[in-house]
Structure formats: C-alpha cells, structure tokens
Amino acid sequence: MCRTFTFCLFCILFGLLNVTWADSPTGAVRFVQNKGQWSSEVLFRAELPGGFLFLKKQSLHYVFYDTEALDRIHSGRPNQTASRTASPPELTEPMVKAHGVEVQLQHSLATAQIESKNLVSEDLNYFLGNDSKRWASAVPAFGEVIYHEIYPGIDLRLFAYYQTLKYEFIVKPGADPSVIRLRYAGASAVRLEKGQLLVETSLLPFREEKPYSFTEKNSKTTEVPAEWTLDGLTASFRFPHPYDSQQPLTIDPTLIFSTYSGSVSDNWGHTATYDNDGNLYTAGTVFGTSFVPTTGAFQTRYGAEMDVAVMKFSPDGKQLLYAAYLGGSTGETPHSLIVNSKNELLIYGVTSSANFPTTSAAYNRKFAGGTAYVPLGNGLPEPGSIYGTIYFRNGTDLFVANISADGKVLKNSTYVGGSSNDGLNYVDQYLGIYNYGDDLRGEIIVDKNDNVYVATVSFSADFPVTANAPQSKLQGPADAVFLQLNPDLSQLLWSTYYGGSGYDVAYALRTGASGAVYGVGTTRSADLPATAGAFKPQIGGQEDGFLVKFRNNQLERTTYLGTTADDAAYLIDLDPQENPHVFGLTRGQYAVSDSVYRNARSGQFIHALDPGLSKTLFSTVIGSGRIGPDVSPTAFLVNECGNMYLSGWGGAVNVRSGNVNSSTQGLPVTTDAYRKTTDGSNFWLALLEQGGKSLLYATFFGSDNVAGRGDHVDGGTSRFDKSGVIYHAACACGGTRFPATAQAWSQNNKSPNCNNAAFKFDIDRLKAAFDAYQGTLKDVIQGCAPLTLNFVNTSEGGITYAWDFGGTGASSNPAQVSHTFDKPGEYTVTLTAYNKLTCKRVDVAQKVIKVFPANFKVSKDTTVCAGQPVQLLAEGGQTYAWSPTQGLTSATVGNPVVNPTKTTTYSVKITNENGCSATKNVTITTDDSFRPVAEVRLSSECGQPMKVELINKTAGAQGFKWSMGNGDTLRTNAPGTYQYAQSGQYEITVTSSKNGCSLALNLPVTIENMSEIPNVVTANNDGKNDVFNVGFTGAALEIFNRWGKSVYRSENYSNTWGRDIPGGLYYYLLTTQRGTKCKGWVEVLE
C-alpha cells in the first residue's frame, strides 16, 4: 500500500522572508521594503542571525537580541509545584535583552539615490495594528540595495553573499575615500584588534574584518592595501600606499556576527489546513515583526514582539504563495485555520492587543481583555524569571480574521470576548489530562454557506451570547463556548456557554448535513445539562470528555465519554450518516467493543455514537498499552466510507509538561509504514478501518535525534482532507534532522531553537494515473494508424492493476505496457487500480486515444527515357513536400511533373488534416541500357580518299541511325566503310532507339582526302608549280637525289621546297599526320 510523503518544509522565514542562511548560494539576506508597516525612517529591513538590519537614509541600524533567551522562554519549565486550582500571582512578563548599534554615515549626502535590485519576493503582507493605513500588501523584498552618491563620487552597495551580509563602497575615479566616516552610535565600545574593527555590545560583539580593497582595469584586479582607522566610535579607511585614483576603487569589508545561536527570527508552529486545490496553509507565532530600531542596550517585552504569521504554500511545497503577518502591540497566537468556499483563509486565535487589526464592519472592534497569563508553561512563572512563552499582559479576547485568497487583503477581522480571559485553557490549574499546547486549543470551521463556527472556552461572565442561547450564563470557573458568525464576521448569529459548575472547555466541533452542531471537549462538571437519554448520562470520575449536540441553536443532548479515571475528548468528525466519531485520551480502562482492533490498556480512544448520542456504534483504544495518553491529538477525520484518520505527537516536550508517560515509543505501526522506528518524540499517523475493524496503516514521522528537544506542536489543530491527506504544522527544533523533500521551499532549520515546519502526507491515497509516450514524447493521445504507444503507470496506492486498450488488448503489468493500434478509430484506454484496504478500493484512469487513417498513396516506380517528362502522383494529404526539388514543376503539389536525366528517387512528405504524416518514395528509372557505343576508324592511301570505318558496339537497341554530318544518313546496324568526298571536320551522330526512346552519341572526325601529288616543279615565278606542293599540312617530307642522298628534310613541311634547287630528278618520302607514307619522284626543271 503506497503512502505519499508529499512534502515537508521549514517555515522559518516567518519574520521577513527569512530563508535559512545555508539554503541559497546567494545568501539569505533579503531587504524588505517598508511600505508603511514600519516606522517611516526605515527604508528597508533585513533579517540577520539574531537580529535585524534597518536601512535608513544616512545610516545602517543593527539591532541584536538574546536568542538564548528565546530558547529558554520556549523550552523552560522550572517546577511543577503550583496547584492546578491556585490563582496566579502577579506575573512578571518575560523580557528579552537587546542592543542596537546605528552605523551613522557621517557627513553623507541626504540626496543619495537609493536603488533596490534583484527582486526575490512580492508575497509579503503586513496587517499590524488597528490603523489600516499602516497595513501593507504585496511588499517586495530584494537581494541588493545601492546608495548612489552617498558621498561625492562614492556608492554604497549592500548585498548577500552565502552566509554573510556584505557591503562595499565603490569609489569612482577622482573621488576621495577619506570622506567615508562610520560612527558606531550605541556601541558599548569600538576598538581595533589585529587589523579588525571590533564592535562591543551588551550581548556579544560583531567584527568588521580588515577591509579588502582593489582597483580594476581592463578586467585585471589589483589589490590596494587598506586599513581601519579609529577615532573614538568613528571608523574610516586609510590607504598606506599610493594607488591610481583615476581607476574605480572598491572597499570591501566583511561583517562577522558572533551571536548566541546564528538563528534567524524565532517562530513556532501552531496550526495548518488546506484548500480544495491542495495548497497548504500554516500559521504560528513569530518574534520581531514590529521591532523598533533602538540604539544601545535595552529590553523588549517578549509578548509585544510576537505576532501571528500565516504562510500559504503550493501543493508540492516548492513555492511560497504568500506570507501574511497579523497582530497588535502585545501577543497573539493562532489556534485553528479553515478555508472557505472562496479559498479565503479564516484564522481563529487569541490576542492580548488592544490594537489588534479589525475591519470597519466587524462584529466587535473593541478589546475587552482580562488578566495576565503565560500559556505553554504552568501559567505561574516565578517572579523575575524568563519563563513561559507568549505573555498575555492584558488578558485575552478571541479574534477571528479572514484573509483574501491571494493574502493581500485582510477582508474581515473581529474581536469576540468578555472582560475576563477568553480562548485560553488553564490546563495546569484545572485539568487532569492535558498536553503541552492545550492552553491554545479550539477550532474554527465553516458550513456550506460559509458561516463561521468556533469552539473554545471563556472565563468571562459577560461573554457575548445571543438571545436564543441555550445557556446564557457562566456556570463554572470557565465554560465551553460555541458560537456562530456570519461569513463577513459582521454579525454574531449564535453564541452560547456550555458547561456546569466545574471547569469545562470545548476543543472541536462539526456541523452535520441535518444542520446540527456537534462539539467535544473536557469537563469537570457532574451537572452538564441535557443528559437524559444519553449514552452516558453521568460523569465517570472527576474528569470526562463530553459530546454535545445542538440543533436549531438549542441544546439537544449531551453525553459524557470516559471512565472512572480522567478522560478528555479532543477531536470530532462525522461519517456520511452523521454518526459522530470522537478521538480522545484516557487514563482509565476505556470500554472496547467486540471485533475491533485494540491495543489493551492504551490511552487513546476512538468512540463512535449514533446521531442521537444514545448508543455506541463501537469504541476501541489504540496506543502503546502503557496506561495513559501517549500523544497529543492534532488531527482527526472520518472519510466517506467510514475509515478514520488520526494523528498526534508525543515525547520530551510533553513529558516536561507533566505527561511523564508521553512517548511515541511502542505505538503500533504497520509493515508498510513510511517510518517504522521512533526516537520517542515524533509524530504518529494512523488509519483505522470503518467500525474500528483493523489498523490499515500507521507510521512515525519527524526528526530522529534522541538527544533533541523533540517534535511537537505549540497548540492548535491540523487537518486531514477527505481523501486522507494530512496538512500538518510542526515545531521542529534545531539540531534535529526533520525530513524535508527535495526542492521544498525551505529544506533546513539552521536555528538551534525550534521553528515552524509544515508537512503534507497522504495516508490513504488510491489514484489511478498513467502517461502515454510515443518514443520520448509524453502525453500522446492521437496519431496515425498503425500507432504504437508506451503506457507508463503513475498510479499511487494500488496493489494490483488491469489495463484495457479499448477492446484491442489487455494486460496486468503493474509498470508499463507497449501497445499498437493497427486500425483507425477511437480507443478508450483504461487503467484500473485495486486496493481493498482503501476507502475507494478501486480507482480508474482513462484516456481516449484517437487513431487517424493514414491512407497515403504515391504513384508506382516507373522507367522512362532520360529527359522524358513524367508526372509524379501523391494522394491522401492536405499538404505535400517533395524533394529533391530540382526539375520539379512544383514541390508542394500532389502531382508535379519532372524531367529526370538520370535515375532519381523522389521523397514526398504527406500530411493530412489530422496532422498525420508519412514520407513515401517514388523512383523514376531512366533506361539507358541501349545507349549507343560506337567507334570510328580512319584509313587512307596515297592519292585516294580517306576511308571511314563505322564500328557499332551498342547492345540492346532496336534501331540505329548514322548521321554523317554532311547530309548523308545511314540506317543500319553495321554501316561498314564510308568515304567523304571532301576533306574537312565532320561530326557523326549515332542514334540508337528502343521502345520509342532514342539516345545519341556524337563522334567528331577530321577528313583529309589525298589528291594526286605533282611530279614537276618549275621555279620560274609564274605562280604555277613554283614549289613542291604536296597537298597536306603538318606532314613530314624527306627529299633524296638520284644517288639516294637526302638533300632536304622537314618534320612539318609547309610547301616551300623547290626554289633555287638544281634541276634534275628527285625522290621523296612523305609521311602524313595520320601515318600514311607516300613515295614518288619529282622533277625540277630549270
């Protein structure tokens, strides 16, 4: 059975978008712009380890506080000797030491232009105090601030670098750095120590390291030695060696903070909820949102610096969607969250501030107050001790507030309360069963019309009740209170006390489909009203849980829930039949029904009753079997099939609150638990089958440091959604390894103190899902036949699976399946996930796969004569793209014409109206098997015309034509010998033919026909036979006399021999260029 740990993150940025210092390579310092939420002298504020930096016009103002005091306040518990019923003595409010140092930029320019850069957030919203003009929304934060011209020609740049706040002065060419003077006003002392500037405070010192200075020219950095100089509290820079003042100079000191802890703003986790989109909301208290920049040593009231901080995260926890800060001048805490149908967050809590932010149409804008009280301790700190947590100096009223979906608007906010404390549960003084944080319990819910309901407690005899209240007066020292407000918090629709003569407190409530309101809590009253006919009409011991039902604003019935020992009912939910199910704690032997899962002698009970509260449907106990409570309940749900989800925490923090047996050791877990072991101080999540029949799932969750303080919640409720996903707030302490998912918005807690974390965990999730891939392409749901897809199972929670491919195949492969759809059509692919242990048992995912026809055709391959035009043909497409394009009449039509000169394969990409495409080929073969092959041989004889022998070597042709170049044509396969009548240049064209195709071959020839060579030379200059003219050019000639002696020789005879030659008979040898040899005689006549 698969469980999903969706995400866990640390919300330790409540103060000022305070990302932990090691989370980002660029550092965690963020400069938050002042848009009216702080005093006007402050331009930006940055969070530092153990303090703040306020950027003013001409100064940098540091304020540090004692982080160890915060740790002591959160964890301290000096004694357990005070009686639970004793009246609190005069309380001393916890004070926190602080020290402010203002670095005054002496003689700086008030005209400096201040630029903010590197926007990192616009998700911060501040609703502090009751003056709405001081509220600020969409407040941006930046990674860098620059003071331009803070001194003449000098800029000051502040930025974050890893875990260090950096600042540097940038001195422009020609400017004088000696004008920079830093006066550390408010410092206890300032001195030089080993080249460093040591700034003493009443807490711990901080250091400015020896300044590193440099010039830069042409991308080359040259260090310029620099030193601090000191005159009283005023420091400046000295440069012992000359440097090139015409180059920009950077002076770069480094701040080192020697704080107690290195933590950022302290904040604690109280409550969490969700919306229908799966976003997680968490709320807690944060220290320091209203810190005032003060100089020198001082003390601040701890409670005055505590406000409510709300954060909204994306479903995967990777993105902070908004942060909102809500509070007045004294302390307040959030107890419960809910989101209405408009995705607006409603917050219920208590405040001690007379100036808590309320809206103009609120039901009540006046604070009534009460008596001082310190929750999360024993309420009775020793005078002068720094102990407890938030100090409610003015007592408390309830507050209910409504924040817009984007966090930018405080839409509605109201007080509800009387003149004594309201919303505070004095657990140590009145109750036998209590946990750390139970002081700050109660719940807010909404009905289908977005009306708002609250379950709480009041000590006020004048708590506002409506005229139709079933109980209009306070009966005991404190009574439970149930109330209803309209959606905009402008009207109190219904409000009633509920209780008897003892101490009574309401922890949770639900509204049913019938309109009834059910509530649970703890009572020490033996005289609760309307118990007649109830399942348990009498209290079993001194302290029982109670379950009450109201209908039409009137009390219908009450039943006690418990044993003869102490018992408490903490959480309630209704099943689809409106049967109330209660999650509570017991120190006794709580009744267990037959045939249910049980852990005997355990201190957590689940009890289901009928809507009339008259009979038990089942009850059981679950836990370690140590007798007594193991955990503090935090969330409870009954889903649509009756399965029950529960969560709680136990361990060291609860032990220090008096629950000596509190531990997660020994709690049952299942074999498929996310985490099977515990350090004893973790969260525990469980799932019980409908009717309590079996334990379907149980796991531990949280840190794993036995020596640590332990995981816990500082009061308040968390929630399951109806699909079994828990949205949980946590207080995770520094030094522990609390789990966080990769890429969560903040993954580490760098504080040794405890900070708010939030996690989202899916206990019972059955969700069928799959992806369709074509190769590496995801989400493919259509294609052309044949279409092959790979289906990958991405389901959660299934044990077995079944695939159906629209009637074309099936598979039970749990991981992935490849399937081919051969024919066009629509196919519904169905993945069914089965898990009989879940509420759904079966879940189905489907995708419709559209397979389109791909009836693409192209013309067949064909053979043509080279150069013969041929038409190509492609069909079935809307667009066409042919290649190669050479010779095509068009490359984008289905029927282009081409004139191939050689065999060519043409490719066409065909795309139809459905986007299907295919590439097909057509090969056009040019037939040149009968290409003419011929040879010409020339021969000649002296005095005879040249003979031309035509030799045909062509194979496969059906006909021949010999065009001789002189007008003669021979039509024969073997023409034989041919003679030209005249000498000259001729081109013989041989044409072969086959099946109507013709191919030609050109054969050039030179014809030199031999005429008769003259045999008389008469060199008398009459122009006739003056020389021996042989009739050839370029021939070789040799002349011999009658005795055979060579008398003349020329390799390139040019008809010049015969002049001035003695008469007589001569013999010649003539060799033509073609090699023909002629012999004869010639007579020279004188």
Short mmCIF file of C-alpha atoms in Angstrom, two decimals, residues 71 84 100 159 223 253 257 313 488 656 692 696 716 755 759 772 781-782 822 830 874 905 937 971 1019:
data_model
loop_
_atom_site.label_atom_id
_atom_site.label_comp_id
_atom_site.label_asym_id
_atom_site.label_seq_id
_atom_site.Cartn_x
_atom_site.Cartn_y
_atom_site.Cartn_z
CA ASP A 71 15.19 29.35 23.56
CA ARG A 84 -3.85 23.50 39.24
CA GLY A 100 21.11 48.49 18.93
CA PHE A 159 24.02 42.50 -0.71
CA GLU A 223 44.72 44.88 -4.66
CA PRO A 253 34.88 44.83 4.41
CA PHE A 257 28.28 38.26 13.67
CA PHE A 313 2.34 27.00 0.02
CA ASP A 488 -18.15 38.53 6.73
CA ARG A 656 8.28 18.35 30.57
CA GLY A 692 -12.55 0.07 14.04
CA LEU A 696 -4.95 -0.31 7.99
CA GLY A 716 -3.59 24.42 17.67
CA ASN A 755 10.86 26.75 14.25
CA PHE A 759 4.29 18.74 6.11
CA ALA A 772 1.19 7.77 -22.79
CA ILE A 781 -3.26 10.74 -27.25
CA GLN A 782 -3.58 10.72 -31.01
CA ASP A 822 -3.45 -1.09 -36.06
CA THR A 830 -8.44 2.17 -19.08
CA ALA A 874 0.74 11.54 -54.22
CA THR A 905 14.31 8.69 -56.09
CA ARG A 937 38.45 4.16 -87.61
CA ARG A 971 20.01 3.47 -91.23
CA ALA A 1019 60.56 27.62 -110.21
#
